[in-house]
Amino acid sequence: MFSNLFKIKNNMAAEVEYHISDRSVRWLVNALQTNQLKISKHQRHAGVWKIEDKQKFIDTMKRGHPCPLVLIYQADDGTLWLEDGLQRLTTIRTFLNNEFGELTGQKFSDWSDVQRQLFEHKKIPVMIYSNADAQTRVIVTGK
């Protein structure tokens, strides 16, 4: 998808490297909570979803609909920066912490053990890219 994006360095084009894989809900939330996944500065100013939007998002995940891809930039030092997906991951984290209920009013703790495990192990597509300067990162994220 992004294989045609290039950065210019010393008058030479270098291809942005990326790979797409699936990560579990639990892995992504843990990475965010433990600061293994840092929040890019443009993500810090992202809008906040209303409770109805959060509930609808959880409902779509519960129904098994696909979740949009989460975009992560890996810096040269190995640091992972969340470039896109903060509202989705924050919504999931706050739902797992019982800070709001789904459309039916049920909170995560009200679900059966099986439902909770299935949700925590649900896979979300993640694209991790690297070898990009600041200008290329703006092109990739559109921000």
PDB file of C-alpha atoms in Angstrom:
ATOM      1  CA  MET A   1       0.000   0.000   0.000  1.00  0.00           C
ATOM      2  CA  PHE A   2       2.757   2.480   0.909  1.00  0.00           C
ATOM      3  CA  SER A   3       5.553   0.873  -1.060  1.00  0.00           C
ATOM      4  CA  ASN A   4       5.654   3.822  -3.456  1.00  0.00           C
ATOM      5  CA  LEU A   5       6.430   6.355  -0.716  1.00  0.00           C
ATOM      6  CA  PHE A   6      10.017   7.525  -0.655  1.00  0.00           C
ATOM      7  CA  LYS A   7      12.143   9.865   1.357  1.00  0.00           C
ATOM      8  CA  ILE A   8      14.989  11.868  -0.089  1.00  0.00           C
ATOM      9  CA  LYS A   9      18.291  11.741   1.755  1.00  0.00           C
ATOM     10  CA  ASN A  10      21.561  12.887   0.212  1.00  0.00           C
ATOM     11  CA  ASN A  11      19.785  13.033  -3.172  1.00  0.00           C
ATOM     12  CA  MET A  12      18.954   9.324  -2.976  1.00  0.00           C
ATOM     13  CA  ALA A  13      15.498   7.850  -2.582  1.00  0.00           C
ATOM     14  CA  ALA A  14      15.039   5.291   0.169  1.00  0.00           C
ATOM     15  CA  GLU A  15      11.955   3.140   0.404  1.00  0.00           C
ATOM     16  CA  VAL A  16       9.824   3.345   3.526  1.00  0.00           C
ATOM     17  CA  GLU A  17       9.830  -0.059   5.158  1.00  0.00           C
ATOM     18  CA  TYR A  18       6.614  -1.442   6.595  1.00  0.00           C
ATOM     19  CA  HIS A  19       4.861  -4.616   7.593  1.00  0.00           C
ATOM     20  CA  ILE A  20       1.282  -5.382   8.480  1.00  0.00           C
ATOM     21  CA  SER A  21       0.391  -7.872  11.175  1.00  0.00           C
ATOM     22  CA  ASP A  22      -2.400  -8.531  13.625  1.00  0.00           C
ATOM     23  CA  ARG A  23      -2.073  -7.674  17.317  1.00  0.00           C
ATOM     24  CA  SER A  24      -4.489  -8.623  20.049  1.00  0.00           C
ATOM     25  CA  VAL A  25      -6.628  -6.054  21.828  1.00  0.00           C
ATOM     26  CA  ARG A  26      -4.821  -6.960  25.057  1.00  0.00           C
ATOM     27  CA  TRP A  27      -1.346  -6.476  23.515  1.00  0.00           C
ATOM     28  CA  LEU A  28      -2.228  -3.041  22.135  1.00  0.00           C
ATOM     29  CA  VAL A  29      -3.860  -1.833  25.351  1.00  0.00           C
ATOM     30  CA  ASN A  30      -0.948  -3.118  27.457  1.00  0.00           C
ATOM     31  CA  ALA A  31       1.590  -1.461  25.139  1.00  0.00           C
ATOM     32  CA  LEU A  32      -0.259   1.842  25.487  1.00  0.00           C
ATOM     33  CA  GLN A  33      -0.686   1.561  29.274  1.00  0.00           C
ATOM     34  CA  THR A  34       2.952   0.615  29.899  1.00  0.00           C
ATOM     35  CA  ASN A  35       4.247   3.358  27.579  1.00  0.00           C
ATOM     36  CA  GLN A  36       5.858   0.814  25.232  1.00  0.00           C
ATOM     37  CA  LEU A  37       3.709   2.515  22.612  1.00  0.00           C
ATOM     38  CA  LYS A  38       4.217   6.270  22.751  1.00  0.00           C
ATOM     39  CA  ILE A  39       1.598   8.727  21.523  1.00  0.00           C
ATOM     40  CA  SER A  40       2.680  10.941  18.623  1.00  0.00           C
ATOM     41  CA  LYS A  41       2.162  14.636  19.291  1.00  0.00           C
ATOM     42  CA  HIS A  42      -0.434  15.031  16.523  1.00  0.00           C
ATOM     43  CA  GLN A  43      -2.441  12.208  18.151  1.00  0.00           C
ATOM     44  CA  ARG A  44      -2.503  14.021  21.511  1.00  0.00           C
ATOM     45  CA  HIS A  45      -4.713  16.692  19.989  1.00  0.00           C
ATOM     46  CA  ALA A  46      -7.144  14.284  18.358  1.00  0.00           C
ATOM     47  CA  GLY A  47     -10.818  14.832  19.062  1.00  0.00           C
ATOM     48  CA  VAL A  48     -12.546  12.895  21.802  1.00  0.00           C
ATOM     49  CA  TRP A  49     -15.350  10.531  20.909  1.00  0.00           C
ATOM     50  CA  LYS A  50     -18.759  10.956  22.496  1.00  0.00           C
ATOM     51  CA  ILE A  51     -19.998   8.060  24.625  1.00  0.00           C
ATOM     52  CA  GLU A  52     -22.400   6.993  21.847  1.00  0.00           C
ATOM     53  CA  ASP A  53     -19.495   6.736  19.388  1.00  0.00           C
ATOM     54  CA  LYS A  54     -17.530   4.639  21.869  1.00  0.00           C
ATOM     55  CA  GLN A  55     -20.498   2.331  22.433  1.00  0.00           C
ATOM     56  CA  LYS A  56     -21.061   1.890  18.706  1.00  0.00           C
ATOM     57  CA  PHE A  57     -17.390   1.079  18.168  1.00  0.00           C
ATOM     58  CA  ILE A  58     -17.424  -1.569  20.921  1.00  0.00           C
ATOM     59  CA  ASP A  59     -20.641  -2.973  19.444  1.00  0.00           C
ATOM     60  CA  THR A  60     -19.065  -3.349  15.998  1.00  0.00           C
ATOM     61  CA  MET A  61     -16.085  -5.148  17.528  1.00  0.00           C
ATOM     62  CA  LYS A  62     -18.335  -7.393  19.613  1.00  0.00           C
ATOM     63  CA  ARG A  63     -20.267  -8.337  16.461  1.00  0.00           C
ATOM     64  CA  GLY A  64     -17.019  -9.410  14.813  1.00  0.00           C
ATOM     65  CA  HIS A  65     -16.747  -6.576  12.314  1.00  0.00           C
ATOM     66  CA  PRO A  66     -13.199  -5.645  11.336  1.00  0.00           C
ATOM     67  CA  CYS A  67     -11.436  -2.850  13.158  1.00  0.00           C
ATOM     68  CA  PRO A  68      -9.614  -0.247  11.064  1.00  0.00           C
ATOM     69  CA  LEU A  69      -5.858  -0.549  10.894  1.00  0.00           C
ATOM     70  CA  VAL A  70      -3.717   1.012  13.635  1.00  0.00           C
ATOM     71  CA  LEU A  71      -0.680   2.892  12.328  1.00  0.00           C
ATOM     72  CA  ILE A  72       2.618   2.788  14.257  1.00  0.00           C
ATOM     73  CA  TYR A  73       5.947   4.376  13.380  1.00  0.00           C
ATOM     74  CA  GLN A  74       9.119   2.641  14.584  1.00  0.00           C
ATOM     75  CA  ALA A  75      11.948   5.118  15.099  1.00  0.00           C
ATOM     76  CA  ASP A  76      15.581   4.254  14.427  1.00  0.00           C
ATOM     77  CA  ASP A  77      16.089   3.676  18.176  1.00  0.00           C
ATOM     78  CA  GLY A  78      13.232   1.132  18.231  1.00  0.00           C
ATOM     79  CA  THR A  79      10.699   3.422  19.908  1.00  0.00           C
ATOM     80  CA  LEU A  80       7.129   2.745  18.752  1.00  0.00           C
ATOM     81  CA  TRP A  81       4.970   5.808  18.090  1.00  0.00           C
ATOM     82  CA  LEU A  82       1.189   5.547  17.706  1.00  0.00           C
ATOM     83  CA  GLU A  83       0.379   7.569  14.589  1.00  0.00           C
ATOM     84  CA  ASP A  84      -3.282   6.656  14.075  1.00  0.00           C
ATOM     85  CA  GLY A  85      -5.761   4.782  16.251  1.00  0.00           C
ATOM     86  CA  LEU A  86      -5.610   6.602  19.597  1.00  0.00           C
ATOM     87  CA  GLN A  87      -9.381   7.042  19.947  1.00  0.00           C
ATOM     88  CA  ARG A  88      -9.992   3.386  19.108  1.00  0.00           C
ATOM     89  CA  LEU A  89      -7.387   2.143  21.574  1.00  0.00           C
ATOM     90  CA  THR A  90      -8.495   4.594  24.282  1.00  0.00           C
ATOM     91  CA  THR A  91     -12.089   3.483  23.794  1.00  0.00           C
ATOM     92  CA  ILE A  92     -11.097  -0.167  24.124  1.00  0.00           C
ATOM     93  CA  ARG A  93      -8.959   0.550  27.207  1.00  0.00           C
ATOM     94  CA  THR A  94     -11.720   2.486  28.969  1.00  0.00           C
ATOM     95  CA  PHE A  95     -14.248  -0.223  28.117  1.00  0.00           C
ATOM     96  CA  LEU A  96     -11.947  -2.926  29.522  1.00  0.00           C
ATOM     97  CA  ASN A  97     -11.635  -0.786  32.670  1.00  0.00           C
ATOM     98  CA  ASN A  98     -15.458  -0.652  32.995  1.00  0.00           C
ATOM     99  CA  GLU A  99     -15.569   3.120  32.546  1.00  0.00           C
ATOM    100  CA  PHE A 100     -18.637   2.826  30.311  1.00  0.00           C
ATOM    101  CA  GLY A 101     -21.060   0.176  29.143  1.00  0.00           C
ATOM    102  CA  GLU A 102     -21.831  -1.074  25.674  1.00  0.00           C
ATOM    103  CA  LEU A 103     -25.074  -0.166  23.853  1.00  0.00           C
ATOM    104  CA  THR A 104     -27.047  -2.597  26.038  1.00  0.00           C
ATOM    105  CA  GLY A 105     -25.581  -1.004  29.174  1.00  0.00           C
ATOM    106  CA  GLN A 106     -23.455  -4.035  30.018  1.00  0.00           C
ATOM    107  CA  LYS A 107     -19.947  -3.267  31.147  1.00  0.00           C
ATOM    108  CA  PHE A 108     -16.989  -5.463  30.313  1.00  0.00           C
ATOM    109  CA  SER A 109     -17.098  -7.030  33.791  1.00  0.00           C
ATOM    110  CA  ASP A 110     -20.716  -8.090  33.132  1.00  0.00           C
ATOM    111  CA  TRP A 111     -19.652 -10.256  30.213  1.00  0.00           C
ATOM    112  CA  SER A 112     -18.987 -13.955  30.668  1.00  0.00           C
ATOM    113  CA  ASP A 113     -15.393 -15.166  31.018  1.00  0.00           C
ATOM    114  CA  VAL A 114     -15.554 -16.539  27.489  1.00  0.00           C
ATOM    115  CA  GLN A 115     -16.844 -13.245  26.037  1.00  0.00           C
ATOM    116  CA  ARG A 116     -14.124 -11.282  27.850  1.00  0.00           C
ATOM    117  CA  GLN A 117     -11.366 -13.624  26.664  1.00  0.00           C
ATOM    118  CA  LEU A 118     -12.611 -13.571  23.079  1.00  0.00           C
ATOM    119  CA  PHE A 119     -12.708  -9.775  23.109  1.00  0.00           C
ATOM    120  CA  GLU A 120      -9.238  -9.407  24.640  1.00  0.00           C
ATOM    121  CA  HIS A 121      -7.793 -11.811  22.068  1.00  0.00           C
ATOM    122  CA  LYS A 122      -9.573 -10.177  19.113  1.00  0.00           C
ATOM    123  CA  LYS A 123      -7.050  -9.218  16.455  1.00  0.00           C
ATOM    124  CA  ILE A 124      -6.591  -5.694  15.148  1.00  0.00           C
ATOM    125  CA  PRO A 125      -4.521  -5.040  12.019  1.00  0.00           C
ATOM    126  CA  VAL A 126      -1.419  -2.968  12.694  1.00  0.00           C
ATOM    127  CA  MET A 127       0.953  -1.425  10.186  1.00  0.00           C
ATOM    128  CA  ILE A 128       4.388  -0.644  11.582  1.00  0.00           C
ATOM    129  CA  TYR A 129       6.539   1.470   9.311  1.00  0.00           C
ATOM    130  CA  SER A 130      10.075   2.813   9.582  1.00  0.00           C
ATOM    131  CA  ASN A 131      12.834   4.482   7.568  1.00  0.00           C
ATOM    132  CA  ALA A 132      10.840   7.712   7.267  1.00  0.00           C
ATOM    133  CA  ASP A 133      11.782  11.301   7.987  1.00  0.00           C
ATOM    134  CA  ALA A 134       9.352  13.859   9.433  1.00  0.00           C
ATOM    135  CA  GLN A 135       8.093  14.976   6.003  1.00  0.00           C
ATOM    136  CA  THR A 136       7.405  11.401   4.929  1.00  0.00           C
ATOM    137  CA  ARG A 137       5.592  10.711   8.201  1.00  0.00           C
ATOM    138  CA  VAL A 138       3.246  13.607   7.420  1.00  0.00           C
ATOM    139  CA  ILE A 139       2.583  12.106   3.985  1.00  0.00           C
ATOM    140  CA  VAL A 140       1.924   8.639   5.443  1.00  0.00           C
ATOM    141  CA  THR A 141      -0.393   9.850   8.207  1.00  0.00           C
ATOM    142  CA  GLY A 142      -2.000  12.715   6.328  1.00  0.00           C
ATOM    143  CA  LYS A 143      -1.494  14.864   9.456  1.00  0.00           C
TER     144      LYS A 143
END
